């Protein structure tokens, strides 16, 4: 059962353009939605995260938009640069204090972004 | 030095062989995780540990076992490797006390089972 659906699988954007990656979740108990960025040959690293009490979070050129009623969230990369070329994973989890499998991150399948010069 | 290290970085083995992947961290985190990454499938949780005495199965634990030798060390074993275990394996850690703490990933081990 795939609880977090991510699209597209791959994305090619011209330098300076806007990259948009979408995710949808099923479990209404999820209340924390991070995005991880993975460069080739490296492990994923947290990029930005959002909680459902806000509809948008912006950090530099990266913005998460969140639609609670639609159970969807998306990553927007403004002014995309070749250095942004990486695989992006959305994820979701339910806030849990120490312990509990329900608090494990559920990852989307990833989107490979290529930004052309 | 890297906070989360994995050894080996690459390994080629044969079907039926036993293999161990090792993970060490200097972040002082209690929680450690093993993930598997396959192209187009994202990251799938194999096992996780909240402390040395607390080890739990993830969504795809069949065919794998783990050992938490110390707070800083978490090993993943394939008792009898099979070709469909060919994948990229990541160790991760998190501190604090909640599921929303940032996970810090190691550089990965690329495993090929022939």
PDB file of C-alpha atoms in Angstrom:
ATOM      1  CA  UNK A   1       0.000   0.000   0.000  1.00  0.00           C
ATOM      2  CA  UNK A   2       1.591   3.188  -1.191  1.00  0.00           C
ATOM      3  CA  UNK A   3       0.675   5.887   1.257  1.00  0.00           C
ATOM      4  CA  UNK A   4       2.549   8.735  -0.440  1.00  0.00           C
ATOM      5  CA  UNK A   5       2.267   9.138  -4.196  1.00  0.00           C
ATOM      6  CA  UNK A   6       4.836  11.365  -5.916  1.00  0.00           C
ATOM      7  CA  UNK A   7       4.867  12.744  -9.436  1.00  0.00           C
ATOM      8  CA  UNK A   8       6.412  13.165 -11.881  1.00  0.00           C
ATOM      9  CA  UNK A   9       9.047  10.430 -11.823  1.00  0.00           C
ATOM     10  CA  UNK A  10      11.417  12.656 -13.762  1.00  0.00           C
ATOM     11  CA  UNK A  11      11.481  16.318 -14.671  1.00  0.00           C
ATOM     12  CA  UNK A  12      13.578  18.404 -17.025  1.00  0.00           C
ATOM     13  CA  UNK A  13      13.566  22.164 -16.546  1.00  0.00           C
ATOM     14  CA  UNK A  14      15.517  24.954 -18.170  1.00  0.00           C
ATOM     15  CA  UNK A  15      17.766  27.124 -16.043  1.00  0.00           C
ATOM     16  CA  UNK A  16      15.722  29.906 -14.498  1.00  0.00           C
ATOM     17  CA  UNK A  17      12.455  28.020 -14.763  1.00  0.00           C
ATOM     18  CA  UNK A  18      10.157  26.736 -12.043  1.00  0.00           C
ATOM     19  CA  UNK A  19      10.309  23.105 -10.996  1.00  0.00           C
ATOM     20  CA  UNK A  20       7.168  21.640  -9.453  1.00  0.00           C
ATOM     21  CA  UNK A  21       6.942  18.234  -7.795  1.00  0.00           C
ATOM     22  CA  UNK A  22       3.671  16.965  -6.402  1.00  0.00           C
ATOM     23  CA  UNK A  23       2.804  14.514  -3.644  1.00  0.00           C
ATOM     24  CA  UNK A  24      -0.450  13.120  -2.359  1.00  0.00           C
ATOM     25  CA  UNK A  25      -1.027  11.201   0.829  1.00  0.00           C
ATOM     26  CA  UNK A  26      -3.775   8.941   2.070  1.00  0.00           C
ATOM     27  CA  UNK A  27      -3.427   8.803   5.831  1.00  0.00           C
ATOM     28  CA  UNK A  28      -5.209  11.775   7.398  1.00  0.00           C
ATOM     29  CA  UNK A  29      -3.223  11.210  10.586  1.00  0.00           C
ATOM     30  CA  UNK A  30      -0.050  12.440   8.880  1.00  0.00           C
ATOM     31  CA  UNK A  31       0.945  15.818  10.232  1.00  0.00           C
ATOM     32  CA  UNK A  32       4.546  16.375   9.157  1.00  0.00           C
ATOM     33  CA  UNK A  33       5.689  16.560   5.560  1.00  0.00           C
ATOM     34  CA  UNK A  34       9.421  16.852   4.807  1.00  0.00           C
ATOM     35  CA  UNK A  35      11.221  16.966   1.491  1.00  0.00           C
ATOM     36  CA  UNK A  36      14.607  15.327   1.130  1.00  0.00           C
ATOM     37  CA  UNK A  37      17.152  16.121  -1.585  1.00  0.00           C
ATOM     38  CA  UNK A  38      19.621  13.532  -2.833  1.00  0.00           C
ATOM     39  CA  UNK A  39      22.602  14.281  -5.052  1.00  0.00           C
ATOM     40  CA  UNK A  40      24.213  11.453  -7.037  1.00  0.00           C
ATOM     41  CA  UNK A  41      26.458   9.333  -4.848  1.00  0.00           C
ATOM     42  CA  UNK A  42      25.154  10.907  -1.645  1.00  0.00           C
ATOM     43  CA  UNK A  43      22.547  10.108   0.944  1.00  0.00           C
ATOM     44  CA  UNK A  44      19.320  12.101   1.126  1.00  0.00           C
ATOM     45  CA  UNK A  45      19.349  15.288   3.186  1.00  0.00           C
ATOM     46  CA  UNK A  46      16.463  17.275   4.615  1.00  0.00           C
ATOM     47  CA  UNK A  47      15.616  20.234   2.395  1.00  0.00           C
ATOM     48  CA  UNK A  48      12.472  21.731   3.846  1.00  0.00           C
ATOM     49  CA  UNK A  49       9.460  20.573   5.849  1.00  0.00           C
ATOM     50  CA  UNK A  50       5.941  21.728   6.636  1.00  0.00           C
ATOM     51  CA  UNK A  51       3.232  21.041   9.181  1.00  0.00           C
ATOM     52  CA  UNK A  52      -0.466  21.276   8.257  1.00  0.00           C
ATOM     53  CA  UNK A  53      -1.124  24.357  10.366  1.00  0.00           C
ATOM     54  CA  UNK A  54       0.230  26.476   7.496  1.00  0.00           C
ATOM     55  CA  UNK A  55      -0.523  26.370   3.781  1.00  0.00           C
ATOM     56  CA  UNK A  56       2.894  27.449   2.582  1.00  0.00           C
ATOM     57  CA  UNK A  57       6.485  27.512   3.744  1.00  0.00           C
ATOM     58  CA  UNK A  58       9.290  29.224   1.918  1.00  0.00           C
ATOM     59  CA  UNK A  59      13.031  28.899   2.351  1.00  0.00           C
ATOM     60  CA  UNK A  60      14.998  30.785  -0.246  1.00  0.00           C
ATOM     61  CA  UNK A  61      14.060  29.483  -3.689  1.00  0.00           C
ATOM     62  CA  UNK A  62      12.263  26.454  -2.248  1.00  0.00           C
ATOM     63  CA  UNK A  63       8.587  26.581  -1.307  1.00  0.00           C
ATOM     64  CA  UNK A  64       6.227  23.909  -0.023  1.00  0.00           C
ATOM     65  CA  UNK A  65       2.538  24.407  -0.756  1.00  0.00           C
ATOM     66  CA  UNK A  66       0.134  22.373   1.337  1.00  0.00           C
ATOM     67  CA  UNK A  67      -3.536  21.607   0.675  1.00  0.00           C
ATOM     68  CA  UNK A  68      -4.972  19.759   3.631  1.00  0.00           C
ATOM     69  CA  UNK A  69      -8.442  19.216   2.180  1.00  0.00           C
ATOM     70  CA  UNK A  70      -7.008  17.656  -0.966  1.00  0.00           C
ATOM     71  CA  UNK A  71      -4.328  15.770   0.983  1.00  0.00           C
ATOM     72  CA  UNK A  72      -1.692  17.112  -1.354  1.00  0.00           C
ATOM     73  CA  UNK A  73       1.548  19.014  -1.021  1.00  0.00           C
ATOM     74  CA  UNK A  74       4.060  20.198  -3.539  1.00  0.00           C
ATOM     75  CA  UNK A  75       7.607  21.508  -3.811  1.00  0.00           C
ATOM     76  CA  UNK A  76       8.276  24.526  -5.972  1.00  0.00           C
ATOM     77  CA  UNK A  77      11.833  25.448  -6.923  1.00  0.00           C
ATOM     78  CA  UNK A  78      11.974  28.968  -8.258  1.00  0.00           C
ATOM     79  CA  UNK A  79      14.729  30.121 -10.609  1.00  0.00           C
ATOM     80  CA  UNK A  80      15.938  26.539 -10.960  1.00  0.00           C
ATOM     81  CA  UNK A  81      19.696  26.123 -11.314  1.00  0.00           C
ATOM     82  CA  UNK A  82      21.849  23.282 -12.655  1.00  0.00           C
ATOM     83  CA  UNK A  83      23.056  22.763  -9.076  1.00  0.00           C
ATOM     84  CA  UNK A  84      19.493  21.827  -8.131  1.00  0.00           C
ATOM     85  CA  UNK A  85      19.757  18.724 -10.308  1.00  0.00           C
ATOM     86  CA  UNK A  86      19.085  15.898  -7.874  1.00  0.00           C
ATOM     87  CA  UNK A  87      16.460  13.397  -6.820  1.00  0.00           C
ATOM     88  CA  UNK A  88      13.771  14.788  -4.558  1.00  0.00           C
ATOM     89  CA  UNK A  89      11.737  12.690  -2.152  1.00  0.00           C
ATOM     90  CA  UNK A  90       8.605  13.809  -0.390  1.00  0.00           C
ATOM     91  CA  UNK A  91       7.714  12.068   2.840  1.00  0.00           C
ATOM     92  CA  UNK A  92       5.044  12.040   5.487  1.00  0.00           C
ATOM     93  CA  UNK A  93       4.696  10.928   9.056  1.00  0.00           C
ATOM     94  CA  UNK A  94       2.609  11.291  12.141  1.00  0.00           C
ATOM     95  CA  UNK A  95       4.082  13.098  15.083  1.00  0.00           C
ATOM     96  CA  UNK A  96       4.932  10.562  17.756  1.00  0.00           C
ATOM     97  CA  UNK A  97       6.991  10.909  20.855  1.00  0.00           C
ATOM     98  CA  UNK A  98       9.760   8.391  21.462  1.00  0.00           C
ATOM     99  CA  UNK A  99       8.720   4.991  20.156  1.00  0.00           C
ATOM    100  CA  UNK A 100       6.002   3.751  17.845  1.00  0.00           C
ATOM    101  CA  UNK A 101       6.105   2.497  14.282  1.00  0.00           C
ATOM    102  CA  UNK A 102       3.367   4.936  13.292  1.00  0.00           C
ATOM    103  CA  UNK A 103       5.947   7.663  13.457  1.00  0.00           C
ATOM    104  CA  UNK A 104       8.228   6.296  10.755  1.00  0.00           C
ATOM    105  CA  UNK A 105       8.739   8.353   7.624  1.00  0.00           C
ATOM    106  CA  UNK A 106       6.832   7.142   4.574  1.00  0.00           C
ATOM    107  CA  UNK A 107       8.676   8.218   1.436  1.00  0.00           C
ATOM    108  CA  UNK A 108       7.400   8.871  -2.057  1.00  0.00           C
ATOM    109  CA  UNK A 109       9.170   7.135  -4.936  1.00  0.00           C
ATOM    110  CA  UNK A 110      11.245  10.161  -5.829  1.00  0.00           C
ATOM    111  CA  UNK A 111      11.547  12.637  -8.687  1.00  0.00           C
ATOM    112  CA  UNK A 112      14.753  13.003 -10.649  1.00  0.00           C
ATOM    113  CA  UNK A 113      15.168  16.657 -11.564  1.00  0.00           C
ATOM    114  CA  UNK A 114      17.510  17.775 -14.303  1.00  0.00           C
ATOM    115  CA  UNK A 115      18.049  21.494 -14.804  1.00  0.00           C
ATOM    116  CA  UNK A 116      19.499  22.283 -18.218  1.00  0.00           C
ATOM    117  CA  UNK A 117      21.887  25.234 -18.615  1.00  0.00           C
TER     118      UNK A 117
ATOM    119  CA  UNK B   1      34.800  13.652   9.143  1.00  0.00           C
ATOM    120  CA  UNK B   2      31.331  12.530   8.148  1.00  0.00           C
ATOM    121  CA  UNK B   3      28.779  12.219  10.945  1.00  0.00           C
ATOM    122  CA  UNK B   4      27.294   8.997   9.543  1.00  0.00           C
ATOM    123  CA  UNK B   5      29.630   6.543   7.867  1.00  0.00           C
ATOM    124  CA  UNK B   6      28.872   3.303   6.086  1.00  0.00           C
ATOM    125  CA  UNK B   7      31.207   0.469   5.167  1.00  0.00           C
ATOM    126  CA  UNK B   8      31.746  -0.871   2.637  1.00  0.00           C
ATOM    127  CA  UNK B   9      30.690   1.710   0.059  1.00  0.00           C
ATOM    128  CA  UNK B  10      30.463  -0.890  -2.678  1.00  0.00           C
ATOM    129  CA  UNK B  11      30.176  -4.639  -2.452  1.00  0.00           C
ATOM    130  CA  UNK B  12      29.724  -7.380  -5.004  1.00  0.00           C
ATOM    131  CA  UNK B  13      28.824 -10.778  -3.652  1.00  0.00           C
ATOM    132  CA  UNK B  14      27.380 -14.068  -4.821  1.00  0.00           C
ATOM    133  CA  UNK B  15      24.029 -15.664  -4.175  1.00  0.00           C
ATOM    134  CA  UNK B  16      23.935 -17.493  -0.862  1.00  0.00           C
ATOM    135  CA  UNK B  17      26.769 -15.579   0.754  1.00  0.00           C
ATOM    136  CA  UNK B  18      26.404 -13.905   4.115  1.00  0.00           C
ATOM    137  CA  UNK B  19      27.185 -10.218   4.100  1.00  0.00           C
ATOM    138  CA  UNK B  20      27.244  -7.473   6.709  1.00  0.00           C
ATOM    139  CA  UNK B  21      26.875  -3.761   6.120  1.00  0.00           C
ATOM    140  CA  UNK B  22      28.078  -1.501   8.883  1.00  0.00           C
ATOM    141  CA  UNK B  23      27.016   1.936  10.017  1.00  0.00           C
ATOM    142  CA  UNK B  24      28.675   4.229  12.538  1.00  0.00           C
ATOM    143  CA  UNK B  25      27.620   7.672  13.717  1.00  0.00           C
ATOM    144  CA  UNK B  26      29.255  10.407  15.725  1.00  0.00           C
ATOM    145  CA  UNK B  27      26.119  12.505  16.172  1.00  0.00           C
ATOM    146  CA  UNK B  28      25.250  10.976  19.530  1.00  0.00           C
ATOM    147  CA  UNK B  29      21.780  10.035  18.288  1.00  0.00           C
ATOM    148  CA  UNK B  30      19.736   7.266  19.848  1.00  0.00           C
ATOM    149  CA  UNK B  31      17.671   6.370  16.782  1.00  0.00           C
ATOM    150  CA  UNK B  32      19.176   4.534  13.845  1.00  0.00           C
ATOM    151  CA  UNK B  33      17.587   3.203  10.674  1.00  0.00           C
ATOM    152  CA  UNK B  34      18.366   1.033   7.691  1.00  0.00           C
ATOM    153  CA  UNK B  35      16.724   1.837   4.362  1.00  0.00           C
ATOM    154  CA  UNK B  36      16.839   0.245   0.960  1.00  0.00           C
ATOM    155  CA  UNK B  37      16.643   2.320  -2.218  1.00  0.00           C
ATOM    156  CA  UNK B  38      15.683   0.847  -5.548  1.00  0.00           C
ATOM    157  CA  UNK B  39      15.291   2.901  -8.733  1.00  0.00           C
ATOM    158  CA  UNK B  40      11.733   4.152  -8.972  1.00  0.00           C
ATOM    159  CA  UNK B  41      10.765   2.732  -5.592  1.00  0.00           C
ATOM    160  CA  UNK B  42      11.984   5.374  -3.222  1.00  0.00           C
ATOM    161  CA  UNK B  43      13.271   4.563   0.238  1.00  0.00           C
ATOM    162  CA  UNK B  44      11.897   1.582   2.089  1.00  0.00           C
ATOM    163  CA  UNK B  45      12.512   1.011   5.791  1.00  0.00           C
ATOM    164  CA  UNK B  46      14.148  -2.315   6.651  1.00  0.00           C
ATOM    165  CA  UNK B  47      14.802  -2.047  10.393  1.00  0.00           C
ATOM    166  CA  UNK B  48      14.989   0.688  12.988  1.00  0.00           C
ATOM    167  CA  UNK B  49      16.339   0.981  16.508  1.00  0.00           C
ATOM    168  CA  UNK B  50      15.409   3.490  19.172  1.00  0.00           C
ATOM    169  CA  UNK B  51      18.241   2.440  21.465  1.00  0.00           C
ATOM    170  CA  UNK B  52      20.601  -0.478  21.976  1.00  0.00           C
ATOM    171  CA  UNK B  53      17.884  -2.694  23.439  1.00  0.00           C
ATOM    172  CA  UNK B  54      15.047  -1.647  21.138  1.00  0.00           C
ATOM    173  CA  UNK B  55      15.086  -3.027  17.585  1.00  0.00           C
ATOM    174  CA  UNK B  56      12.053  -3.100  15.325  1.00  0.00           C
ATOM    175  CA  UNK B  57      11.150  -4.455  11.922  1.00  0.00           C
ATOM    176  CA  UNK B  58      10.328  -2.060   9.150  1.00  0.00           C
ATOM    177  CA  UNK B  59       8.194  -2.620   6.070  1.00  0.00           C
ATOM    178  CA  UNK B  60      10.621  -4.947   4.250  1.00  0.00           C
ATOM    179  CA  UNK B  61      12.562  -6.859   6.929  1.00  0.00           C
ATOM    180  CA  UNK B  62      12.309 -10.351   5.405  1.00  0.00           C
ATOM    181  CA  UNK B  63      15.750 -11.672   4.488  1.00  0.00           C
ATOM    182  CA  UNK B  64      17.546  -9.147   6.691  1.00  0.00           C
ATOM    183  CA  UNK B  65      18.707  -8.981  10.291  1.00  0.00           C
ATOM    184  CA  UNK B  66      20.342  -6.248  12.331  1.00  0.00           C
ATOM    185  CA  UNK B  67      22.543  -5.773  15.341  1.00  0.00           C
ATOM    186  CA  UNK B  68      22.892  -2.640  17.480  1.00  0.00           C
ATOM    187  CA  UNK B  69      26.325  -3.167  18.991  1.00  0.00           C
ATOM    188  CA  UNK B  70      26.451   0.227  20.672  1.00  0.00           C
ATOM    189  CA  UNK B  71      24.668   3.549  20.528  1.00  0.00           C
ATOM    190  CA  UNK B  72      26.914   4.525  17.647  1.00  0.00           C
ATOM    191  CA  UNK B  73      26.876   1.293  15.637  1.00  0.00           C
ATOM    192  CA  UNK B  74      24.095  -0.430  13.738  1.00  0.00           C
ATOM    193  CA  UNK B  75      24.816  -3.317  11.367  1.00  0.00           C
ATOM    194  CA  UNK B  76      22.634  -4.865   8.687  1.00  0.00           C
ATOM    195  CA  UNK B  77      23.133  -8.502   7.706  1.00  0.00           C
ATOM    196  CA  UNK B  78      21.963 -10.529   4.764  1.00  0.00           C
ATOM    197  CA  UNK B  79      22.219 -14.118   5.957  1.00  0.00           C
ATOM    198  CA  UNK B  80      21.944 -15.629   2.485  1.00  0.00           C
ATOM    199  CA  UNK B  81      22.063 -12.973  -0.192  1.00  0.00           C
ATOM    200  CA  UNK B  82      19.836 -13.245  -3.249  1.00  0.00           C
ATOM    201  CA  UNK B  83      19.930 -11.216  -6.502  1.00  0.00           C
ATOM    202  CA  UNK B  84      16.778  -9.225  -5.733  1.00  0.00           C
ATOM    203  CA  UNK B  85      18.599  -7.759  -2.729  1.00  0.00           C
ATOM    204  CA  UNK B  86      20.771  -5.853  -5.165  1.00  0.00           C
ATOM    205  CA  UNK B  87      20.144  -2.256  -4.171  1.00  0.00           C
ATOM    206  CA  UNK B  88      21.515   0.871  -2.551  1.00  0.00           C
ATOM    207  CA  UNK B  89      21.400   0.675   1.237  1.00  0.00           C
ATOM    208  CA  UNK B  90      21.330   3.695   3.519  1.00  0.00           C
ATOM    209  CA  UNK B  91      21.807   4.057   7.220  1.00  0.00           C
ATOM    210  CA  UNK B  92      20.245   7.057   8.949  1.00  0.00           C
ATOM    211  CA  UNK B  93      20.130   8.511  12.439  1.00  0.00           C
ATOM    212  CA  UNK B  94      17.918  10.925  14.307  1.00  0.00           C
ATOM    213  CA  UNK B  95      18.115  12.512  17.707  1.00  0.00           C
ATOM    214  CA  UNK B  96      15.584  14.175  19.937  1.00  0.00           C
ATOM    215  CA  UNK B  97      12.495  12.331  21.000  1.00  0.00           C
ATOM    216  CA  UNK B  98       9.935  12.502  18.238  1.00  0.00           C
ATOM    217  CA  UNK B  99       9.175  11.128  14.797  1.00  0.00           C
ATOM    218  CA  UNK B 100       9.569  14.558  13.246  1.00  0.00           C
ATOM    219  CA  UNK B 101      13.246  14.895  14.088  1.00  0.00           C
ATOM    220  CA  UNK B 102      15.479  15.250  11.051  1.00  0.00           C
ATOM    221  CA  UNK B 103      16.992  12.049   9.780  1.00  0.00           C
ATOM    222  CA  UNK B 104      20.652  12.216   8.783  1.00  0.00           C
ATOM    223  CA  UNK B 105      21.682   9.746   6.121  1.00  0.00           C
ATOM    224  CA  UNK B 106      25.006   8.101   5.459  1.00  0.00           C
ATOM    225  CA  UNK B 107      26.543   8.011   1.973  1.00  0.00           C
ATOM    226  CA  UNK B 108      25.113   4.605   1.157  1.00  0.00           C
ATOM    227  CA  UNK B 109      26.394   1.136   0.280  1.00  0.00           C
ATOM    228  CA  UNK B 110      25.848  -0.153  -3.229  1.00  0.00           C
ATOM    229  CA  UNK B 111      25.323  -3.903  -3.014  1.00  0.00           C
ATOM    230  CA  UNK B 112      25.287  -6.212  -6.013  1.00  0.00           C
ATOM    231  CA  UNK B 113      24.310  -9.851  -5.593  1.00  0.00           C
ATOM    232  CA  UNK B 114      25.262 -12.024  -8.537  1.00  0.00           C
TER     233      UNK B 114
END
